[in-house]
Short mmCIF file of C-alpha atoms and ligand atoms in Angstrom, two decimals:
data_model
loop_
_atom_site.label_atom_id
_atom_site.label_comp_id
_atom_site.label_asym_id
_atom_site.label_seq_id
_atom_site.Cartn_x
_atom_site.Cartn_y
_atom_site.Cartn_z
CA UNK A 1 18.89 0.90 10.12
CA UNK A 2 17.41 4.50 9.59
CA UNK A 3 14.30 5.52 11.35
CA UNK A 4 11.48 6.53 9.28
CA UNK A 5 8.24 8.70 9.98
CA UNK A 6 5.68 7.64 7.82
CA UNK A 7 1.87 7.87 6.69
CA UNK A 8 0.25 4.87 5.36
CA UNK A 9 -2.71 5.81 2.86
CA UNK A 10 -4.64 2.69 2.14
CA UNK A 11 -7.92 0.30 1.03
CA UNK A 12 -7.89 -2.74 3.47
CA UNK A 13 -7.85 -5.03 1.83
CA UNK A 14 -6.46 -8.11 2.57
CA UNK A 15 -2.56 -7.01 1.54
CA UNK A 16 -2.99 -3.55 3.03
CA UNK A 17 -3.97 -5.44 6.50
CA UNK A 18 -0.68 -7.24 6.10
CA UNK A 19 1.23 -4.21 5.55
CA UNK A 20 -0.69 -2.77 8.25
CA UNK A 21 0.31 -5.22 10.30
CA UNK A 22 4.21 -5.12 9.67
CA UNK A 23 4.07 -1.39 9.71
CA UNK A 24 2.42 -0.80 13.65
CA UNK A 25 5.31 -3.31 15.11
CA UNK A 26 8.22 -2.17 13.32
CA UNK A 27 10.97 -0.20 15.57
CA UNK A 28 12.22 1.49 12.81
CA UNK A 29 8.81 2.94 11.39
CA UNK A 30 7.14 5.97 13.40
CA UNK A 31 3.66 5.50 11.99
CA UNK A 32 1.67 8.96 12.40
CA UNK A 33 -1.20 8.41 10.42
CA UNK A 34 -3.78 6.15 8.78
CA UNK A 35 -5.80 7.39 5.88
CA UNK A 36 -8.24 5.20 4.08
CA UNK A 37 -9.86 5.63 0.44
CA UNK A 38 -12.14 3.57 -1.79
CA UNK A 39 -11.00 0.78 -3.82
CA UNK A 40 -11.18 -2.40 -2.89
CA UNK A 41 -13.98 -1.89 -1.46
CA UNK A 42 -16.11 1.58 -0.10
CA UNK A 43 -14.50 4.10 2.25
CA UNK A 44 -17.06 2.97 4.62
CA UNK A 45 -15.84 -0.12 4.82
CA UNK A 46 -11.71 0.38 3.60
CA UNK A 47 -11.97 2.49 7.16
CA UNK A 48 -13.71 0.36 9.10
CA UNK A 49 -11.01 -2.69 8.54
CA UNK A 50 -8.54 -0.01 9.13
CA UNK A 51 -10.14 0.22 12.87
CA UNK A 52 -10.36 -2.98 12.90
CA UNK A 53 -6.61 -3.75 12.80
CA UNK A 54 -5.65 -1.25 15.23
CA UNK A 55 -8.14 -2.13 17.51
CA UNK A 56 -6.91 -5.98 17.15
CA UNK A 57 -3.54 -4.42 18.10
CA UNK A 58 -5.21 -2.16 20.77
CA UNK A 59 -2.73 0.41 18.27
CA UNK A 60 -3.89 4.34 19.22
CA UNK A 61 -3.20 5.25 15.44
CA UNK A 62 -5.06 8.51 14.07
CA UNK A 63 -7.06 6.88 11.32
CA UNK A 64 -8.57 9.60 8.84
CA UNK A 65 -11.46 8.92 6.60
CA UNK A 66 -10.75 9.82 2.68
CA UNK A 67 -12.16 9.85 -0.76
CA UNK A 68 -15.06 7.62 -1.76
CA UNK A 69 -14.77 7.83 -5.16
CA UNK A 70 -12.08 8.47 -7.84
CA UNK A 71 -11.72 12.03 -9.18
CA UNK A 72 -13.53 11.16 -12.68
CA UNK A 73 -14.10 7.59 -13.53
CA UNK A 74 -16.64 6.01 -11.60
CA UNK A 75 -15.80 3.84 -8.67
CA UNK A 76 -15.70 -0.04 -9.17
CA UNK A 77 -14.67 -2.33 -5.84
CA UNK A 78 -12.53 -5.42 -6.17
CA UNK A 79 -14.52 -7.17 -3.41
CA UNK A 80 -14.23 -10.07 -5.38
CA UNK A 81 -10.19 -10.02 -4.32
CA UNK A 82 -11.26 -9.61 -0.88
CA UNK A 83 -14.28 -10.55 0.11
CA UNK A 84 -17.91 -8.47 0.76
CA UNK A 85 -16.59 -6.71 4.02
CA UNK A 86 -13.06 -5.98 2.20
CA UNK A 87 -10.96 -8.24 4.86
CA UNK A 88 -13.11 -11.62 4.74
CA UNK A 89 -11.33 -14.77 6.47
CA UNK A 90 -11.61 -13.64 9.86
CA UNK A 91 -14.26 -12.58 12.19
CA UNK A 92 -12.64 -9.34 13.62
CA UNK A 93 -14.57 -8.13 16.81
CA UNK A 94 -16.53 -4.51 16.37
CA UNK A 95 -13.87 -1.49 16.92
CA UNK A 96 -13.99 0.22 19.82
CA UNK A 97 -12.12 3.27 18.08
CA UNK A 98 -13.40 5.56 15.63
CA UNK A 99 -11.97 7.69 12.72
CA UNK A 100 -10.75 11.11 13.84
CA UNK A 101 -13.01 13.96 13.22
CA UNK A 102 -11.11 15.22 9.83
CA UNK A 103 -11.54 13.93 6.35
CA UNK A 104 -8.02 12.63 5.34
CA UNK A 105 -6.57 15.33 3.05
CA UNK A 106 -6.68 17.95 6.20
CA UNK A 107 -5.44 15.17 8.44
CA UNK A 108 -2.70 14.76 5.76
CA UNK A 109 -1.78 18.07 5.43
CA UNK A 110 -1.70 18.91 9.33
CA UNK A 111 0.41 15.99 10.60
CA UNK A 112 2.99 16.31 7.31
CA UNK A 113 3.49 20.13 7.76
CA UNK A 114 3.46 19.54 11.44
CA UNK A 115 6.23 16.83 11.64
CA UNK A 116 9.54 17.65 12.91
CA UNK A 117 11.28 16.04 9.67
CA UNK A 118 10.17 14.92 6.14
CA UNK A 119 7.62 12.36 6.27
CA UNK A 120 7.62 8.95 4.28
CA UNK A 121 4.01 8.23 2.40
CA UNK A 122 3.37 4.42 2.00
CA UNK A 123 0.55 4.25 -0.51
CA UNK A 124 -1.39 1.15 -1.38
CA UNK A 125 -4.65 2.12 -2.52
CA UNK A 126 -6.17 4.27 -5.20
CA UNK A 127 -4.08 7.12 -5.49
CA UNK A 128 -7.41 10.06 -5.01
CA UNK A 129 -6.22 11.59 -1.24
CA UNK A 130 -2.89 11.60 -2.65
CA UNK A 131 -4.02 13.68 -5.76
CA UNK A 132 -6.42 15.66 -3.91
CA UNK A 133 -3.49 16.42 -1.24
CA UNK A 134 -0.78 17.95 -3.82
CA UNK A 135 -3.70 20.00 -5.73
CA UNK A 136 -5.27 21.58 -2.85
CA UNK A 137 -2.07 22.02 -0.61
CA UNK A 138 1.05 21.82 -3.26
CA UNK A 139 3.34 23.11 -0.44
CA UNK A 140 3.14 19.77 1.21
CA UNK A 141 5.08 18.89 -1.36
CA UNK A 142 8.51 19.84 0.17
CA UNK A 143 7.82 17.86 3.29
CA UNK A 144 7.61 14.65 1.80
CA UNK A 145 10.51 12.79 1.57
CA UNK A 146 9.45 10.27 -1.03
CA UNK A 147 5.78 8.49 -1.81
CA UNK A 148 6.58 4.50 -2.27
CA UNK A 149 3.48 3.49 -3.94
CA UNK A 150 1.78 -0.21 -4.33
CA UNK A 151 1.18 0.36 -8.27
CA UNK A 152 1.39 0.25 -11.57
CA UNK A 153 3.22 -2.45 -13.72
CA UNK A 154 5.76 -1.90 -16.46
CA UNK A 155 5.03 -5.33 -18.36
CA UNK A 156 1.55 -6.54 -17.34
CA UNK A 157 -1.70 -5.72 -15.44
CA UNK A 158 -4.63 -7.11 -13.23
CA UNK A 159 -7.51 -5.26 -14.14
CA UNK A 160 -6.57 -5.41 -17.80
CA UNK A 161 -3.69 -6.52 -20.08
CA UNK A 162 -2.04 -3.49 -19.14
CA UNK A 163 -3.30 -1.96 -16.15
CA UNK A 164 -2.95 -2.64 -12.59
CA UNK A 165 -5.85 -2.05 -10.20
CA UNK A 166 -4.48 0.71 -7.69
CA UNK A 167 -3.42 2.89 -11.22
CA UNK A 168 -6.95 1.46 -12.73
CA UNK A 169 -8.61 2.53 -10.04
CA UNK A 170 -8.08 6.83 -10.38
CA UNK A 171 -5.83 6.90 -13.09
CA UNK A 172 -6.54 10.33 -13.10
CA UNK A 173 -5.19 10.95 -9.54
CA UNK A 174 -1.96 8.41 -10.46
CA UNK A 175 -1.09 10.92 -12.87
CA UNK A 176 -1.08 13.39 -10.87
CA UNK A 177 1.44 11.96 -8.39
CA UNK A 178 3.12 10.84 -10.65
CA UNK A 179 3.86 14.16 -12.24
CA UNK A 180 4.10 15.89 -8.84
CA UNK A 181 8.29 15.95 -8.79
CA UNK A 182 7.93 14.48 -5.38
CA UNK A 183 10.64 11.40 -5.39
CA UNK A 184 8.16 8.01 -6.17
CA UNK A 185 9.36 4.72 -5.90
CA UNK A 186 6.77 2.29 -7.84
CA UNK A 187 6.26 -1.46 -5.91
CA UNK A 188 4.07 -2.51 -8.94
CA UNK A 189 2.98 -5.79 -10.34
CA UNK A 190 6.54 -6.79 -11.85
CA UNK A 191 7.91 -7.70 -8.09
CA UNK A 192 4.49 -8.43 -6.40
CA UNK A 193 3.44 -10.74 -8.60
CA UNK A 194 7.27 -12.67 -9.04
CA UNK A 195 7.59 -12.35 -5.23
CA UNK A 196 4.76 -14.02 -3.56
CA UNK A 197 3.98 -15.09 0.07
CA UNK A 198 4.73 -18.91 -0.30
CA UNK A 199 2.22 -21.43 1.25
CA UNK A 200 5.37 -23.04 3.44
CA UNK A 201 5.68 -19.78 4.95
CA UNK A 202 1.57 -19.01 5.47
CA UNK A 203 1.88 -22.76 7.20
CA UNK A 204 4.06 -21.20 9.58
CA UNK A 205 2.20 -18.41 10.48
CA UNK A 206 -0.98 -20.31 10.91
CA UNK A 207 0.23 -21.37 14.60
CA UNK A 208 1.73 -18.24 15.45
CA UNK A 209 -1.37 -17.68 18.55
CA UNK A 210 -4.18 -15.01 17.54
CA UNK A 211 -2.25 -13.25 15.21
CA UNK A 212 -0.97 -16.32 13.12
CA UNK A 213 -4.74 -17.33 13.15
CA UNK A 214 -6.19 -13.72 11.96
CA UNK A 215 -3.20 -13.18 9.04
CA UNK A 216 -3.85 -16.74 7.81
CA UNK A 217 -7.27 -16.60 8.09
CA UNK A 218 -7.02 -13.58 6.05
CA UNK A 219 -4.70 -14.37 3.70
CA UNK A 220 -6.05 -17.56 2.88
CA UNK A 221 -9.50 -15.95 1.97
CA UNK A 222 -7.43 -13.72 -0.76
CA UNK A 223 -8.31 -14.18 -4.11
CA UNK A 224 -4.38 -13.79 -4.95
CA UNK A 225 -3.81 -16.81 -3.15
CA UNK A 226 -3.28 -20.02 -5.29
CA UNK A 227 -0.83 -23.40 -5.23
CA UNK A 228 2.11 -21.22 -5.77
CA UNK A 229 1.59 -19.02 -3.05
CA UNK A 230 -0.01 -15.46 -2.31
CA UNK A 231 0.57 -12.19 -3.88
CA UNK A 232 0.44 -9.63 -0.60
CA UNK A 233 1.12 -6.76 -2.80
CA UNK A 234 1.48 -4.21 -0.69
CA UNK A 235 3.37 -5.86 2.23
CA UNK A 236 6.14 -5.70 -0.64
CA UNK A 237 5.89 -1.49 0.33
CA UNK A 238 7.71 -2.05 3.58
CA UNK A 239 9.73 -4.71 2.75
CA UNK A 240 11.47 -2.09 0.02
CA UNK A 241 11.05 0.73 2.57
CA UNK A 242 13.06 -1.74 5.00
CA UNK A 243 15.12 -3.63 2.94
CA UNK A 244 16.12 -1.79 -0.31
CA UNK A 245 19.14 -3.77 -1.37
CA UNK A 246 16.48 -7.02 -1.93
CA UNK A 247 15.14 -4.75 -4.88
CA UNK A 248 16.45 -4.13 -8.36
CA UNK A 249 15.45 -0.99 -9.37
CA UNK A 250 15.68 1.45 -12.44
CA UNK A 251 15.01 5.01 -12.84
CA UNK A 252 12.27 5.37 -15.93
CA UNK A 253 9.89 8.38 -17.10
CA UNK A 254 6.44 6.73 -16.20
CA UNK A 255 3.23 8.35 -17.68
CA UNK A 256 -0.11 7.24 -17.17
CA UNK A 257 -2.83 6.83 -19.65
CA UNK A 258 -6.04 8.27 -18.70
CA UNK A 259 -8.49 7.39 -21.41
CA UNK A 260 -9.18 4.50 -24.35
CA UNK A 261 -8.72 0.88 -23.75
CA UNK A 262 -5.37 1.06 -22.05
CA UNK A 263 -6.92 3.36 -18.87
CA UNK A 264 -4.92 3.23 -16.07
CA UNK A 265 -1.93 1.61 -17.69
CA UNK A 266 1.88 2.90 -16.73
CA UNK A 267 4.22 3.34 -19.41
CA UNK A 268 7.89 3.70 -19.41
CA UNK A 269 9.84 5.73 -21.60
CA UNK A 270 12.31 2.63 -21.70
CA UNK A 271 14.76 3.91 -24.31
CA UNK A 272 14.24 7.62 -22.85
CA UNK A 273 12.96 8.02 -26.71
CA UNK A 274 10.45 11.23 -25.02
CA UNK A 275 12.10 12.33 -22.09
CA UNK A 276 15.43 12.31 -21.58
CA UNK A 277 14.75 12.94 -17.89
CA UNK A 278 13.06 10.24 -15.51
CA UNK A 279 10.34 10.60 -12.73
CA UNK A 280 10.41 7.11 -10.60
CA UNK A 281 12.48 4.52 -9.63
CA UNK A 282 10.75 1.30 -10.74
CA UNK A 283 10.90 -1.79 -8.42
CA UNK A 284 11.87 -4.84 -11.69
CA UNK A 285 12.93 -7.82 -9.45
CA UNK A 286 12.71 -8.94 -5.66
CA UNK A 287 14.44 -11.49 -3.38
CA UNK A 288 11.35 -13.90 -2.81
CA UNK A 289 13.26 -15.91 -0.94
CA UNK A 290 14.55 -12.77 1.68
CA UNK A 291 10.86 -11.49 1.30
CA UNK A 292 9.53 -14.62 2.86
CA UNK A 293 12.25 -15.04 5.50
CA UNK A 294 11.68 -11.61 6.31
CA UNK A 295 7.89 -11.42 6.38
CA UNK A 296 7.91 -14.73 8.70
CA UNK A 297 10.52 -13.74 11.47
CA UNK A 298 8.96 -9.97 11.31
CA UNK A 299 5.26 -11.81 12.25
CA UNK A 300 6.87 -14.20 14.96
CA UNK A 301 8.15 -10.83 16.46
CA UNK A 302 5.08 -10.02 16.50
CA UNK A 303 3.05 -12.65 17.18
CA UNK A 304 5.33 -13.37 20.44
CA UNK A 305 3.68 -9.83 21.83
CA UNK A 306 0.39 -10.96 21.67
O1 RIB B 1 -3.20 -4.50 -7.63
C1 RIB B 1 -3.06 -4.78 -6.26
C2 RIB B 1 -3.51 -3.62 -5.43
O2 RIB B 1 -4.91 -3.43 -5.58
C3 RIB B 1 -3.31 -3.85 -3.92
O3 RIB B 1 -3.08 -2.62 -3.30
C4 RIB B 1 -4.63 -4.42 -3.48
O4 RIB B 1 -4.90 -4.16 -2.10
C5 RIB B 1 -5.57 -3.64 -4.34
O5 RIB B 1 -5.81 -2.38 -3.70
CA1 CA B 2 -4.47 -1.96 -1.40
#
């Protein structure tokens, strides 16, 4: 297994906590930086449950504070996905750490040209640092390695018909990445919505000792959760990041549509009828079954170290 350095970018969030979570144990993942933005609920608060999981962790992560609204349209939370303080379920005790003194497109910038080898972005929020990064510093560009984003959907959405909340969000800033040439691999709705967390497998991690009881208790509160099980959206990042071969994926040109009743929508040039060239690698289908086994032994690992 290849060892990655990586930035995580993120709204916590109920999903991002999870991928949070798997991220800060994982041998394989060299996690450099945290950067937080608004979306599912304010920056105020998407950074505060940010602290809140490293501090539960006792994790020295550089956590950078980013945008707290989206480059044009006008910021709307999803706080009825997660709950007033963003991660409702669990009552997390008051971090002892604080965001680093840098707003997050510096601290992006910095530790990316920095690093000692190309660096791995894991985005799972609205996509406005990641915008603001490429415009104001497009030389970052050739240190990135690849961005694998939580977003987007090419058959159905959850803020509209069409568009998924993450692209809904700042679609303005999604096009933007998604026209930046950097290599993009999309984790949207398609797989996170056909591969959820079952409730079998949250019963297990109930009595895995305090971190069973917090990633239940969170998890549980989601508004994703239902009979069938729990869509953790963006734990599905590092699963792909970790586990490629339990994705089927195909190369498309995505664009994003930035005004009218579709906002925020991504559509693929399926029959390459516009562009005969493509710009990400769309997740279609997902091993639920090796997403679940996965998910469960990666928290036991976990949870035994705590
Ligand atoms: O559409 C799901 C995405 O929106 C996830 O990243 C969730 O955390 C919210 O940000
Ligand atoms: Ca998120």
């Amino acid at each position: 297994m290849k060892n990655y350095d990586i930035i995580m970018d993120m709204d916590p969030g109920i999903d991002d906590a999870v991928a949070l979570t798997l991220a800060l144990h994982n041998s394989n993942l060299n996690l450099k930086l945290i950067t937080t933005v608004a979306g599912n609920v304010s920056v105020e608060k998407t950074t505060i449950n940010a602290l809140k999981i490293t501090n539960f962790f006792n994790k020295d992560i550089p956590i950078a504070k980013g945008a707290s609204h989206p480059l044009i349209k006008k910021f709307e939370d999803a706080s009825h996905v997660h709950g007033e303080s963003g991660m409702d379920g669990y009552n997390f005790d008051k971090p002892t750490n604080n965001p680093i003194n840098m707003n997050a497109v510096n601290a992006l910038y910095q530790t990316i040209k920095n690093n000692d080898k190309k660096v791995i972005l894991i985005s799972t929020g609205a996509f406005t640092n990641i915008a603001l990064l490429l415009t104001q510093y497009p030389d970052v560009k050739s240190n990135i390695e690849k961005i694998v984003f939580m977003g987007g959907s090419v058959h159905s959405g959850n803020m509209t018909s069409v568009a998924e909340f993450n692209m809904f969000s700042d679609p303005h800033a999604g096009k933007i990445m998604i026209n930046s040439g950097i290599p993009l691999v999309m984790v949207g709705l398609d797989v996170t919505k056909q591969s959820l967390l079952t409730n079998d497998t949250l019963e297990k991690i109930k009595p895995l000792g305090p971190v069973g009881k917090m990633l239940y208790g969170i998890i549980s509160h989601d508004f994703d959760h239902s009979d069938s099980g729990t869509a953790v959206h963006d734990a599905n990042t590092i699963f792909y990041l970790l586990h490629p071969e339990a994705f089927q994926t195909k190369d498309y040109w995505i664009d994003v549509v930035t005004e009218g009743p579709a906002l925020g929508a991504t559509v693929a040039d399926v029959r390459s009828a516009y562009h005969t060239d493509t710009n990400v690698s769309v997740c279609l289908k997902e091993d639920q079954v090796a997403f679940n086994n996965w998910i469960l032994q990666e928290i036991k690992k976990i949870a035994d170290n705590y």
